[in-house]
XYZ file of C-alpha atoms in Angstrom:
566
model
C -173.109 96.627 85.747
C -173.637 97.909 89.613
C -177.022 98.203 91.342
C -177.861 101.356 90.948
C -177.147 101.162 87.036
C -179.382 98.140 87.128
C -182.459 100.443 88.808
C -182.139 103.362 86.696
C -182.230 101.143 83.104
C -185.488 101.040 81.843
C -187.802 97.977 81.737
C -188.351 96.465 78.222
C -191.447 94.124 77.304
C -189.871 90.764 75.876
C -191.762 88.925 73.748
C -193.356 85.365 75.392
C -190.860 82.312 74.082
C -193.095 80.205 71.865
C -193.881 76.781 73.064
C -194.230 74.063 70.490
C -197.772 73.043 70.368
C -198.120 68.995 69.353
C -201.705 69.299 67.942
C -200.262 71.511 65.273
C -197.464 69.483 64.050
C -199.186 66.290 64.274
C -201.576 67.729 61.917
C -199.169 69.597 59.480
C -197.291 65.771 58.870
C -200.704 64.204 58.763
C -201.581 66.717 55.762
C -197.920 66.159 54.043
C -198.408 62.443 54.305
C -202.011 62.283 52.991
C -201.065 64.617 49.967
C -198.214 62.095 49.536
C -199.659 59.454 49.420
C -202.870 60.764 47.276
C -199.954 61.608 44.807
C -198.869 58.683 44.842
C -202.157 56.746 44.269
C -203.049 59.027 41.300
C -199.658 58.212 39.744
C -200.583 54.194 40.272
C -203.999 54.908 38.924
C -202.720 56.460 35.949
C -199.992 53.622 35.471
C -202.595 50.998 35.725
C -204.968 52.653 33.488
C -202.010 53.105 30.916
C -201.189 49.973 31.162
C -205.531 48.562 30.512
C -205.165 50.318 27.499
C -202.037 48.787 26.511
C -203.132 45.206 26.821
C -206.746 45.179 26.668
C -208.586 46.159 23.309
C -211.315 47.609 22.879
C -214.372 46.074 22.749
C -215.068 44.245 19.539
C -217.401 46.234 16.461
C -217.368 43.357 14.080
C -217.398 39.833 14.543
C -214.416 37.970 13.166
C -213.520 34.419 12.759
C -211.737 31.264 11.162
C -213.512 32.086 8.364
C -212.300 36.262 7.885
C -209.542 36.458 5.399
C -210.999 39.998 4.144
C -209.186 41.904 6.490
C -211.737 44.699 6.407
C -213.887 43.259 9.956
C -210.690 42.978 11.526
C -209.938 46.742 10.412
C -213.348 47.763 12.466
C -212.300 46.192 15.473
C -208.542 46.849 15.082
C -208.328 50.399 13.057
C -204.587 51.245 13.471
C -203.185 48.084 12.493
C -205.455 47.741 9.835
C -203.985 51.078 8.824
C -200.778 49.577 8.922
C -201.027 47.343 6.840
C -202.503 48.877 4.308
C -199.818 51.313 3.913
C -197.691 47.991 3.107
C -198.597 49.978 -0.307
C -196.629 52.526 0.475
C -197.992 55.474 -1.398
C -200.875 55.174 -1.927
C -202.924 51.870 -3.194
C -201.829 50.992 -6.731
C -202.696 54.475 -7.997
C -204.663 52.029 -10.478
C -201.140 51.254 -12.470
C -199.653 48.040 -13.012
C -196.031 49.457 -12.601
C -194.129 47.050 -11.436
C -190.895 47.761 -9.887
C -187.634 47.854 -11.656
C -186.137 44.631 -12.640
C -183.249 42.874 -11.127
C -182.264 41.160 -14.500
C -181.327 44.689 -15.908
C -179.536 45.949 -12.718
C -177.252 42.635 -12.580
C -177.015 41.195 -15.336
C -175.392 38.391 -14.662
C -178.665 37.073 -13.367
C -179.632 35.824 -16.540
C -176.701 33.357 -16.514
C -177.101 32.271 -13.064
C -180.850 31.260 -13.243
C -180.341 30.415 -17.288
C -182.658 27.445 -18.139
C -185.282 28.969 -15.214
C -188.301 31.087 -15.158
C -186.543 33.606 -13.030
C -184.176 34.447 -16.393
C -187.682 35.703 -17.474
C -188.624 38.415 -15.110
C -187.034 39.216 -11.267
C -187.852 42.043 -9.933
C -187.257 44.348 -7.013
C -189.416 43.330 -4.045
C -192.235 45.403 -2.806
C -194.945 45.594 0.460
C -197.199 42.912 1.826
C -199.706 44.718 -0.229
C -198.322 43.522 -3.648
C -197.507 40.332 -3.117
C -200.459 38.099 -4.388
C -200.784 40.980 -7.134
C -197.162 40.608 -8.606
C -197.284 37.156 -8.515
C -200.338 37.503 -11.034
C -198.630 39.691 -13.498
C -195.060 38.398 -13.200
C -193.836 36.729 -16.511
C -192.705 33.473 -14.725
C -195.844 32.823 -14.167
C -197.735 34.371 -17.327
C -195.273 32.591 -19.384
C -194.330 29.294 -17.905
C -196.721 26.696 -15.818
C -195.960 27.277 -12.088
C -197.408 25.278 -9.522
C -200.090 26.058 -7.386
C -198.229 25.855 -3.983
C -196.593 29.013 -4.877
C -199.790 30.696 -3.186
C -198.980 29.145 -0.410
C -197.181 32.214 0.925
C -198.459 35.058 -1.704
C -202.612 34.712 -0.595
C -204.427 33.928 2.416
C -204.611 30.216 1.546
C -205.319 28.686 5.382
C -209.421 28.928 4.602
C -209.113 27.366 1.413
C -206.469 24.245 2.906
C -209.086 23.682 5.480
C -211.860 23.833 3.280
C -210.128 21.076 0.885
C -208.922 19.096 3.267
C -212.110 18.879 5.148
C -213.658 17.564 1.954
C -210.913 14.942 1.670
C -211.375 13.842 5.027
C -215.563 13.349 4.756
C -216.512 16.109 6.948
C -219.333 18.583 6.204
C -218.289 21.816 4.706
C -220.330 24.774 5.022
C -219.494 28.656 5.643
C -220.422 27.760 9.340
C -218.544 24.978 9.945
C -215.112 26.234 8.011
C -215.242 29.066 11.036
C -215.356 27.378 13.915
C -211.759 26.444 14.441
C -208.231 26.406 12.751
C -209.011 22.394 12.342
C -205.058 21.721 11.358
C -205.482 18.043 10.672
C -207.734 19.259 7.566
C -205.469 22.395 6.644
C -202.396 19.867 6.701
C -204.452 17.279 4.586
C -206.196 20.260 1.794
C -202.151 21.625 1.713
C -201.095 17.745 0.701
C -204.259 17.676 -1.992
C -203.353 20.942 -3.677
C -199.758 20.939 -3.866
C -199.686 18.909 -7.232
C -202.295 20.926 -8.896
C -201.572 23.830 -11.160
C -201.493 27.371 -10.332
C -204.659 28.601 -12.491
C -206.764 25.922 -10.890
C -205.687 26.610 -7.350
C -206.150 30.487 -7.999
C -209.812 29.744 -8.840
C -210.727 27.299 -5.695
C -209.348 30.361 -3.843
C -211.213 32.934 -5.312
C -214.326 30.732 -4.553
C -213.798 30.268 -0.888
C -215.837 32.000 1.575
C -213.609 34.942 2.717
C -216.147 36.137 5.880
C -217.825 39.130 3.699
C -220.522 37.034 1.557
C -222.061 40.757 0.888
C -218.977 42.528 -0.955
C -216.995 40.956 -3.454
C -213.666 43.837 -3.480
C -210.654 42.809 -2.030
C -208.978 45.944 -0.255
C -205.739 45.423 -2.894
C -206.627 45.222 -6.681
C -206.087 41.290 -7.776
C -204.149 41.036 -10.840
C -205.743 41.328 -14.411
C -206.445 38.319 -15.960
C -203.508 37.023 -18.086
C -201.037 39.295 -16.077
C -199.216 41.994 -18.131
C -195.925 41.920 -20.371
C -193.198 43.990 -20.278
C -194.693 46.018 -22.582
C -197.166 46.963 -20.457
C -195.569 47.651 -17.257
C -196.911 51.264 -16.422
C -199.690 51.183 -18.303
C -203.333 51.581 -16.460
C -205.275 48.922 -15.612
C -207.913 47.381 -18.689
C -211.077 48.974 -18.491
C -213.564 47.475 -16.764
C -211.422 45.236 -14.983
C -213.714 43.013 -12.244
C -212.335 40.778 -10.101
C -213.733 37.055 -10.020
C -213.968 36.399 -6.365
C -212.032 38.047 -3.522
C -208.538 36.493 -2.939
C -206.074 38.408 -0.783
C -202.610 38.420 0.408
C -201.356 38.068 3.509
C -203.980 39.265 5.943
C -204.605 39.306 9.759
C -205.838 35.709 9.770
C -202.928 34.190 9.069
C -200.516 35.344 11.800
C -203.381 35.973 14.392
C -205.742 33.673 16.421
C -209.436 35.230 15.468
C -210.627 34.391 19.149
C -207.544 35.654 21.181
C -205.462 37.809 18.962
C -202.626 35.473 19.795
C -199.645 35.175 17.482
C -200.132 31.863 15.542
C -198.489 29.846 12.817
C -201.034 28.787 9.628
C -198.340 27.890 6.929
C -198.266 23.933 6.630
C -194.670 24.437 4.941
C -193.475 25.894 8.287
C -194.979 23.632 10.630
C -193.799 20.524 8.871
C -190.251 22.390 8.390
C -189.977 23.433 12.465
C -190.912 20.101 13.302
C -188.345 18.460 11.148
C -185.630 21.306 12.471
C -186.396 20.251 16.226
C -186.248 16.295 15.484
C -182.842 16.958 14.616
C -179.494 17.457 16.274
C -179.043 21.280 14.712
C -177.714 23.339 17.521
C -180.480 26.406 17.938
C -179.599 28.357 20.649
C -181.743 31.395 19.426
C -184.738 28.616 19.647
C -184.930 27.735 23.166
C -188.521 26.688 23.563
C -186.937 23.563 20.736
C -183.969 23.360 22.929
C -187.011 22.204 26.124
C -188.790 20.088 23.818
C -185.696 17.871 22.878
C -185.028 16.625 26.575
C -188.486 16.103 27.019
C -190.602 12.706 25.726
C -190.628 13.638 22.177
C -193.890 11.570 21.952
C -195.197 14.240 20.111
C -194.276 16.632 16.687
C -192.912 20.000 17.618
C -195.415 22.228 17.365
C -195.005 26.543 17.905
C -198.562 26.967 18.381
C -198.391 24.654 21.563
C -194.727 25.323 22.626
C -193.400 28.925 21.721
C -192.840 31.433 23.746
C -194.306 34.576 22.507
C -191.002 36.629 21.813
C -190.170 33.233 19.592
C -193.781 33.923 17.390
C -192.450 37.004 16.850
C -189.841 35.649 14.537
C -191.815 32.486 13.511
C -194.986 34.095 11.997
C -192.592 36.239 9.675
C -190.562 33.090 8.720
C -193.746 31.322 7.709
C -192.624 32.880 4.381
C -189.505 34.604 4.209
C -187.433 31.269 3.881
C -185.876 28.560 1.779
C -188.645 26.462 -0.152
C -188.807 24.553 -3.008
C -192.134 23.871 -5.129
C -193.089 21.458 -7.573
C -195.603 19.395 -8.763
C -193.895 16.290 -8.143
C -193.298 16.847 -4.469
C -194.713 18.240 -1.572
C -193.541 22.032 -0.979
C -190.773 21.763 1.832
C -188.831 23.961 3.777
C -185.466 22.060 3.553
C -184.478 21.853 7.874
C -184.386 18.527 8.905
C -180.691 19.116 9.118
C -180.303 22.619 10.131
C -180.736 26.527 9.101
C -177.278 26.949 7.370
C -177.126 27.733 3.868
C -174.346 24.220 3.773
C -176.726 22.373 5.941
C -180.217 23.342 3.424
C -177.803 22.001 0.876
C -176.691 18.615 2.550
C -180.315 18.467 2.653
C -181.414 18.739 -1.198
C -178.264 16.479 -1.938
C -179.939 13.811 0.432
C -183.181 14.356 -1.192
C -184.874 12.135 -3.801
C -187.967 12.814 -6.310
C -190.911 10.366 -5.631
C -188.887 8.178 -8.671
C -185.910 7.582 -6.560
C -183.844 10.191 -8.826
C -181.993 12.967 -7.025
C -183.279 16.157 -6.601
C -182.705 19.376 -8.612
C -184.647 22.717 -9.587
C -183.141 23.423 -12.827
C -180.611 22.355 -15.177
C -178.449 25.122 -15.837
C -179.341 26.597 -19.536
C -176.049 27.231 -20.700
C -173.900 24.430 -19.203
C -176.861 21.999 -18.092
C -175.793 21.494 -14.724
C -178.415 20.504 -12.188
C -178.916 23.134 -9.835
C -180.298 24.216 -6.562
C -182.862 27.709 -6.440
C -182.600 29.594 -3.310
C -186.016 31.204 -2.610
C -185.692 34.404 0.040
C -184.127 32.998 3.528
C -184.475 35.693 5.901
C -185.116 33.150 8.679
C -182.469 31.162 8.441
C -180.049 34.277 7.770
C -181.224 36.031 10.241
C -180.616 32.329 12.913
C -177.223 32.934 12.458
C -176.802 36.379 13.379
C -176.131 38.200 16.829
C -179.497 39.277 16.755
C -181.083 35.972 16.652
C -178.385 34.919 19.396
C -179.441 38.364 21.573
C -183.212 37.152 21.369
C -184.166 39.821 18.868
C -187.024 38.899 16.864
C -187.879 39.620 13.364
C -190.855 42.126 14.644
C -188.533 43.648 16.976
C -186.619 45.636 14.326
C -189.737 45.627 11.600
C -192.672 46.113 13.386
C -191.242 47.999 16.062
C -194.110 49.252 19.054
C -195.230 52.800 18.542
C -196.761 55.143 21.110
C -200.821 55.195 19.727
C -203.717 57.246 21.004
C -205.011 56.920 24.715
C -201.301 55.614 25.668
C -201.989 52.296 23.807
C -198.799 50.646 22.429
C -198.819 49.441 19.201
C -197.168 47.722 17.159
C -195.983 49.203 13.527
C -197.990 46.947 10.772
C -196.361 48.628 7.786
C -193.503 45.539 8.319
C -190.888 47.766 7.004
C -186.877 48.612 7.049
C -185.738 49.196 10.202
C -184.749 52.426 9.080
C -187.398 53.735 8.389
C -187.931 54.148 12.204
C -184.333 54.117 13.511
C -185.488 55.726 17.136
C -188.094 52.598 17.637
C -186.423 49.960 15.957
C -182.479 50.560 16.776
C -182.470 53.207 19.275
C -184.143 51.175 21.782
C -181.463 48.714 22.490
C -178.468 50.968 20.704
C -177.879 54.001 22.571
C -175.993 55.413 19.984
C -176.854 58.174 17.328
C -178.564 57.735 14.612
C -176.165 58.187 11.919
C -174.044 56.045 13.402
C -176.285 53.721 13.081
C -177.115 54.271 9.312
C -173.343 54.087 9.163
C -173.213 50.470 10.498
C -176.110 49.642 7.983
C -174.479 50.777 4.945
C -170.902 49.666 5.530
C -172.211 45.929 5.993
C -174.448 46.051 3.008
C -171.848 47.603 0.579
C -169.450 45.338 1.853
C -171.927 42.437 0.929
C -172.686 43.906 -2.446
C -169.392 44.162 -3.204
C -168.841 40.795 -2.409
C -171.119 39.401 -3.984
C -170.049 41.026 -7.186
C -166.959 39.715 -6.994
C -168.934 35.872 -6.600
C -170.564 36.939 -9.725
C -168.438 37.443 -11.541
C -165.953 34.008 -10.668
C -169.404 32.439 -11.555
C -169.416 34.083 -14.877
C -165.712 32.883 -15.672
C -166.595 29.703 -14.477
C -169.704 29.243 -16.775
C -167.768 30.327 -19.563
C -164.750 27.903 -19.034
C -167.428 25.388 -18.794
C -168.872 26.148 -22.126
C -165.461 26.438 -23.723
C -165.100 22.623 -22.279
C -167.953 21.432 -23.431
C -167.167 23.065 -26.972
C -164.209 21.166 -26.871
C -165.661 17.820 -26.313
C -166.065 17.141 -22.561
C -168.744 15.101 -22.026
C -171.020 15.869 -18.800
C -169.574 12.336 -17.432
C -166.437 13.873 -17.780
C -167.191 17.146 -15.822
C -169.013 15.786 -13.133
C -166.724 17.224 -10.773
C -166.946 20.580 -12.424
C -170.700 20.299 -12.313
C -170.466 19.905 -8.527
C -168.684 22.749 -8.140
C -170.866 24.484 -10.215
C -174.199 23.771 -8.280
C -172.280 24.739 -4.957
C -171.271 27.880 -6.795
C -174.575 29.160 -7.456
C -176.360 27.922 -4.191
C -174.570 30.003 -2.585
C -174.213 33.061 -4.561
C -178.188 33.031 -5.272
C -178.704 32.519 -1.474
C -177.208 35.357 -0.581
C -178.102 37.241 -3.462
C -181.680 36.749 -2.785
C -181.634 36.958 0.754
C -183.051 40.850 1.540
C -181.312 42.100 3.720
C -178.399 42.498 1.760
C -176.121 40.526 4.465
C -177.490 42.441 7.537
C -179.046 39.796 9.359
C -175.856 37.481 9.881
C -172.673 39.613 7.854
C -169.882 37.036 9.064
C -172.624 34.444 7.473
C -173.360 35.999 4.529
C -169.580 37.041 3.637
C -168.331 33.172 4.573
C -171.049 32.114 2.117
C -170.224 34.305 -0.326
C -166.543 33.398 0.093
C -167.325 29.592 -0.677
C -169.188 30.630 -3.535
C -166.059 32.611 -5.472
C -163.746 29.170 -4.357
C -166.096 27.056 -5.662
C -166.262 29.062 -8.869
C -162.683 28.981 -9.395
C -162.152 25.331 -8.446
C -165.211 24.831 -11.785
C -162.966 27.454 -13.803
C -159.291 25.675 -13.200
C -160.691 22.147 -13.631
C -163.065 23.420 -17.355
C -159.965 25.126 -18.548
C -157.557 22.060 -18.554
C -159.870 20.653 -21.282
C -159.190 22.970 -24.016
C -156.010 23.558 -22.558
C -152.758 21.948 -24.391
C -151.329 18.869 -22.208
C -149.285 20.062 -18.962
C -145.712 20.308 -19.719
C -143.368 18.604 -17.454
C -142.553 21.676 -15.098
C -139.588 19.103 -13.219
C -136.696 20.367 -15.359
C -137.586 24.411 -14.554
C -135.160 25.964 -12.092
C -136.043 26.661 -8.507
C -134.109 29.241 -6.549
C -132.354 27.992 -3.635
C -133.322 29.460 -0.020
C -131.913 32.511 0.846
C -131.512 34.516 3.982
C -132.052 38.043 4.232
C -128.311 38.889 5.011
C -125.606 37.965 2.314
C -124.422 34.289 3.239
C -120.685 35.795 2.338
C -119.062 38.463 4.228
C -117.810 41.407 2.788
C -114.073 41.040 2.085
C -112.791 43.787 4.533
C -110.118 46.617 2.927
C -106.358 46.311 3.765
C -105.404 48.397 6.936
C-alpha cells in the first residue's frame, strides 16, 4: 500500500486491548476455592454424622440389665431389632395354633430305624424360628412322652438368670432381684449350670418360670409358652385350650443372652460353650478360622480360654450363634458337654465320645440301637463345627455375616437383620456383598450343593438300612453281640455320621467337601457292617482256589496273522 493510499483510507476506532486486572482473578479463585472447600466440609459433616448414627444408639427409654430376659425393655430402647426378632415367627405370632411343622419321620423314613430305641423315633420335626424354640420343645412328644433332662433348656430358654440365681445360692451369697442384676457373676452361672444339669426337665422348667425376668409388673411372655402337658399328634393344628395362662414368664432365646446389658457388646452366656472353647483351645486342633485361640496358645496359658476376654469381635459373630447350634450331649448322669477337647471334626467329636467314660467308669453311649442294640452316638445340630471346616470359616466369614446380614435402617443407621434367617432370603445383603455375581447364579450354587448332599445322603441311608437288616438277619441266626462286635463298630460309625450330617441344617452348605467325605465314610462303614452280618447266615465259603483265572492278555493278538501265499 503507497502513501497516498494510506492518507485517503479512512480512520477506524479500535477497541482498547484489555489488560488483565489481578484483583479480579485473585478473587474469582478465592470464591472457587471457598465453595470447594465448603463442599467439601458439608460432605465430611454428613459422613461423620452418618457414621454417629451408625455406631452410637440412641439414648436409652428403658432401663435394662443382668436381670432382663423379657426382651420387651430392650425392644423400647432397641425397636428394630426387637422387630427382628420377633418376626423369628415368621408370619405372624402363633396365629394361636399349635401347628407344628411337618415331621421328618414321615418325609424319611428311614429315620425311625436310625434313631430306633430313642426318643427322636417318637417325633422329629422340621425346624422353625428363634421364636418357637422353647415352645416346641414343650409340646414335642420326646419330651411329653419320655423323661428328658433338664439341661435341654440350656439352649431352648433364656436360662443365664436362672444359672446365676442357683448357683449364687450354692455358693452362700445373697440372692435378691437386686443383686441377680448387677453383673453376669460367671463363677455362679458356671456353678447353678453344674447344680441343675442332673435334675429333671419339669423341675427345671418351674425354677425358670419363677425367676425374676426384669418385668415384676406383667407376667406375658412376648411368644405363647407351651400348654401344659404339650400336645399329641392328634392335636397338632388344633387351637390352643381355652383359657390357657401361663405360670410364670419363661422365654427363648432373647437379647440377654448374646448381648452385654451395659455395653451392647457381643457376649457368650452358655456354660456348655465356654467349657467346650476352652477345652478346643487347650488342645492341639489346628483352627485357623480361630485366630484369637491361635494367640492364646503361644502365650502363658496360665489361664482358661475365655471369648468374652479374648475374641475379636468378627470371631463373636460366629461364637454367640454356636452357643447352640452344635454337637452336645445331655444326660442326667453327666454334665452337658460340647465334645472339643480334640477338635471340630465330625471323626475328631467321635474320638472324643469313644475316649469318654460315664461317672461309673463304663464307656459312653446315647442309645442302644432298638433293632440291633448297638450302642450308639446322637448327633445334635453342628452348624459350628460344619461350618469350621468350610471356606467360609477359612475366608473369616462369620455365622452373622450371611444370617444376620446389616441392612440400611432409618436416619442412615446400619443394622443388623435380627430375623437370623437363610441367606437367601436376602441374597443382595448376605451373598452379593462379597460375590459379585448374579443372583441366580448364586441360588444355582445353593441348590446344586444341597441336592448333591441330599442325594448323598440318601444313598448313606439306605447302606444303613441294608446294614441294619443284615444285622438282624445275624442275630436271627444266632450271632451273639460278642460275636459282632466288629459289626457293631461299624455300625455306630455308620450312623454318627449319617445323623451328623443329616441333622446338620444347612443341608451340606457350610463345608460340602466335609459333609460329602462324611457322608462317604458313612455308606463304607455301612457296607463293611453289611458284608461282615451276612457271612453269618451265609453257607461256609467255598474254596474259590480251584476256579479258573484268565491269563493276562494284551490288547493286540499275541499271534500274528498267518499272511496269504503271494
Amino acid at each position: 500500500m503507497n502513501e497516498a493510499s494510506k492518507v485517503d483510507q479512512p480512520e477506524i476506532d479500535q477497541p482498547a486491548q484489555t489488560r488483565p486486572r489481578p484483583w479480579l482473578l485473585g478473587g474469582t479463585f478465592a470464591a472457587t476455592l471457598i465453595g470447594t472447600l465448603t463442599g467439601a466440609l458439608l460432605a465430611i459433616w454428613g459422613l461423620v454424622t452418618m457414621v454417629g448414627h451408625q455406631q452410637e444408639p440412641a439414648a436409652p427409654v428403658a432401663d435394662v440389665s443382668e436381670i432382663s430376659t423379657d426382651p420387651e425393655p430392650w425392644g423400647l430402647n432397641w425397636p428394630h431389632q426387637f422387630d427382628g426378632w420377633k418376626a423369628t415367627a415368621g408370619d405372624g405370632v402363633f396365629g394361636g395354633s399349635s401347628a407344628l411343622p411337618q415331621s421328618k419321620l414321615d418325609t424319611h423314613p428311614w429315620l425311625k430305624r436310625l434313631y430306633a430305641g430313642y426318643a427322636f423315633s417318637i417325633d422329629y420335626r422340621e425346624a422353625r424360628g428363634h421364636a418357637y424354640m422353647l415352645y416346641d420343645q414343650g409340646v414335642t412328644e420326646r419330651l411329653t412322652k419320655k423323661p428328658q433332662p433338664g439341661a435341654c433348656l440350656h439352649c431352648h430358654a433364656s436360662t443365664s438368670v436362672l444359672y446365676r440365681r442357683i448357683g449364687m445360692e450354692a455358693l452362700g451369697e445373697e440372692v435378691t432381684p437386686e443383686t441377680l442384676a448387677v453383673e453376669f457373676n460367671q463363677p455362679a452361672v458356671m456353678r447353678g449350670f453344674e447344680e441343675l444339669n442332673g435334675k429333671a426337665y419339669q423341675e427345671v422348667l418351674t425354677l425358670l418360670l419363677a425367676t425374676p425376668d426384669g418385668t415384676p409388673d406383667e407376667n406375658e411372655p412376648v411368644f405363647p409358652s407351651a400348654p401344659a402337658g404339650g400336645n399329641s399328634s392328634e392335636d397338632t393344628g388344633e387351637p390352643l385350650p381355652q383359657g390357657h395362662v401361663p405360670s410364670g414368664e419363661a422365654h427363648p432365646v432373647t437379647c440377654i443372652d448374646c448381648h452385654d446389658p451395659k455395653t451392647m457388646a457381643m457376649r457368650v452366656t452358655r456354660p456348655g460353650f465356654l467349657n467346650g472353647i476352652a477345652a478346643l483351645a487347650a488342645g492341639d486342633a489346628a483352627l485357623p478360622h480361630l485366630p484369637s485361640i491361635d494367640q492364646w496358645r503361644t502365650g502363658p496359658r496360665d489361664q482358661p480360654y475365655n471369648p468374652n476376654q479374648l475374641a475379636s469381635r468378627q470371631e463373636m459373630r460366629s461364637f454367640v450363634c454356636g452357643q447352640c447350634h452344635v454337637e452336645y450331649s445331655v444326660s442326667n448322669n453327666i454334665t452337658l458337654t460340647y465334645p472339643w477337647a480334640k477338635g471340630l471334626r465330625a471323626d475328631d467329636e467321635e474320638a472324643f465320645w469313644d475316649d469318654f467314660r460315664l461317672p461309673d467308669g463304663s464307656a459312653f453311649y446315647d442309645f442302644k440301637n432298638g433293632e440291633t442294640g448297638a450302642p450308639s452316638y446322637k448327633a445334635e445340630h453342628p452348624e459350628f463345627e460344619l461350618w469350621s471346616q468350610g471356606i467360609h470359616a477359612r475366608a473369616g466369614v462369620s455365622c452373622a455375616d450371611c444370617h444376620m446380614p446389616n441392612q440400611q435402617g432409618e436416619e442412615a443407621m446400619t443394622l443388623s437383620d435380627h430375623r437370623v434367617t437363610s441367606p437367601l432370603e436376602n441374597v443382595k445383603s448376605a451373598c452379593q456383598s462379597c460375590h459379585p455375581v448374579s443372583e441366580s447364579e448364586l441360588r444355582a450354587w445353593v441348590a446344586t450343593i444341597q441336592t448333591r448332599t441330599r442325594d448323598l445322603t440318601q444313598r448313606a441311608a439306605v447302606a444303613m438300612t441294608a446294614m441294619l437288616d443284615a444285622i438282624r438277619e445275624a442275630q436271627a441266626a444266632g450271632a451273639t453281640d460278642a460275636e459282632l462286635a466288629e459289626v457293631f463298630t461299624h455300625q455306630r460309625k455308620a450312623t454318627w455320621r449319617l445323623d451328623y450330617i443329616s441333622s446338620e441344617n444347612s443341608k451340606g452348605f457350610h463345608a460340602d467337601q466335609e459333609a460329602a467325605r462324611v457322608l462317604a465314610e458313612s455308606i463304607d462303614h455301612s457296607r463293611q457292617a453289611q458284608a461282615l452280618a451276612l457271612r453269618w447266615r451265609a453257607p461256609e465259603t467255598p474254596d474259590v482256589s480251584v476256579l479258573f483265572s484268565r491269563p493276562v492278555r494284551g490288547v493286540t493278538p499275541e499271534q500274528p496273522p498267518e499272511t496269504a501265499n503271494p
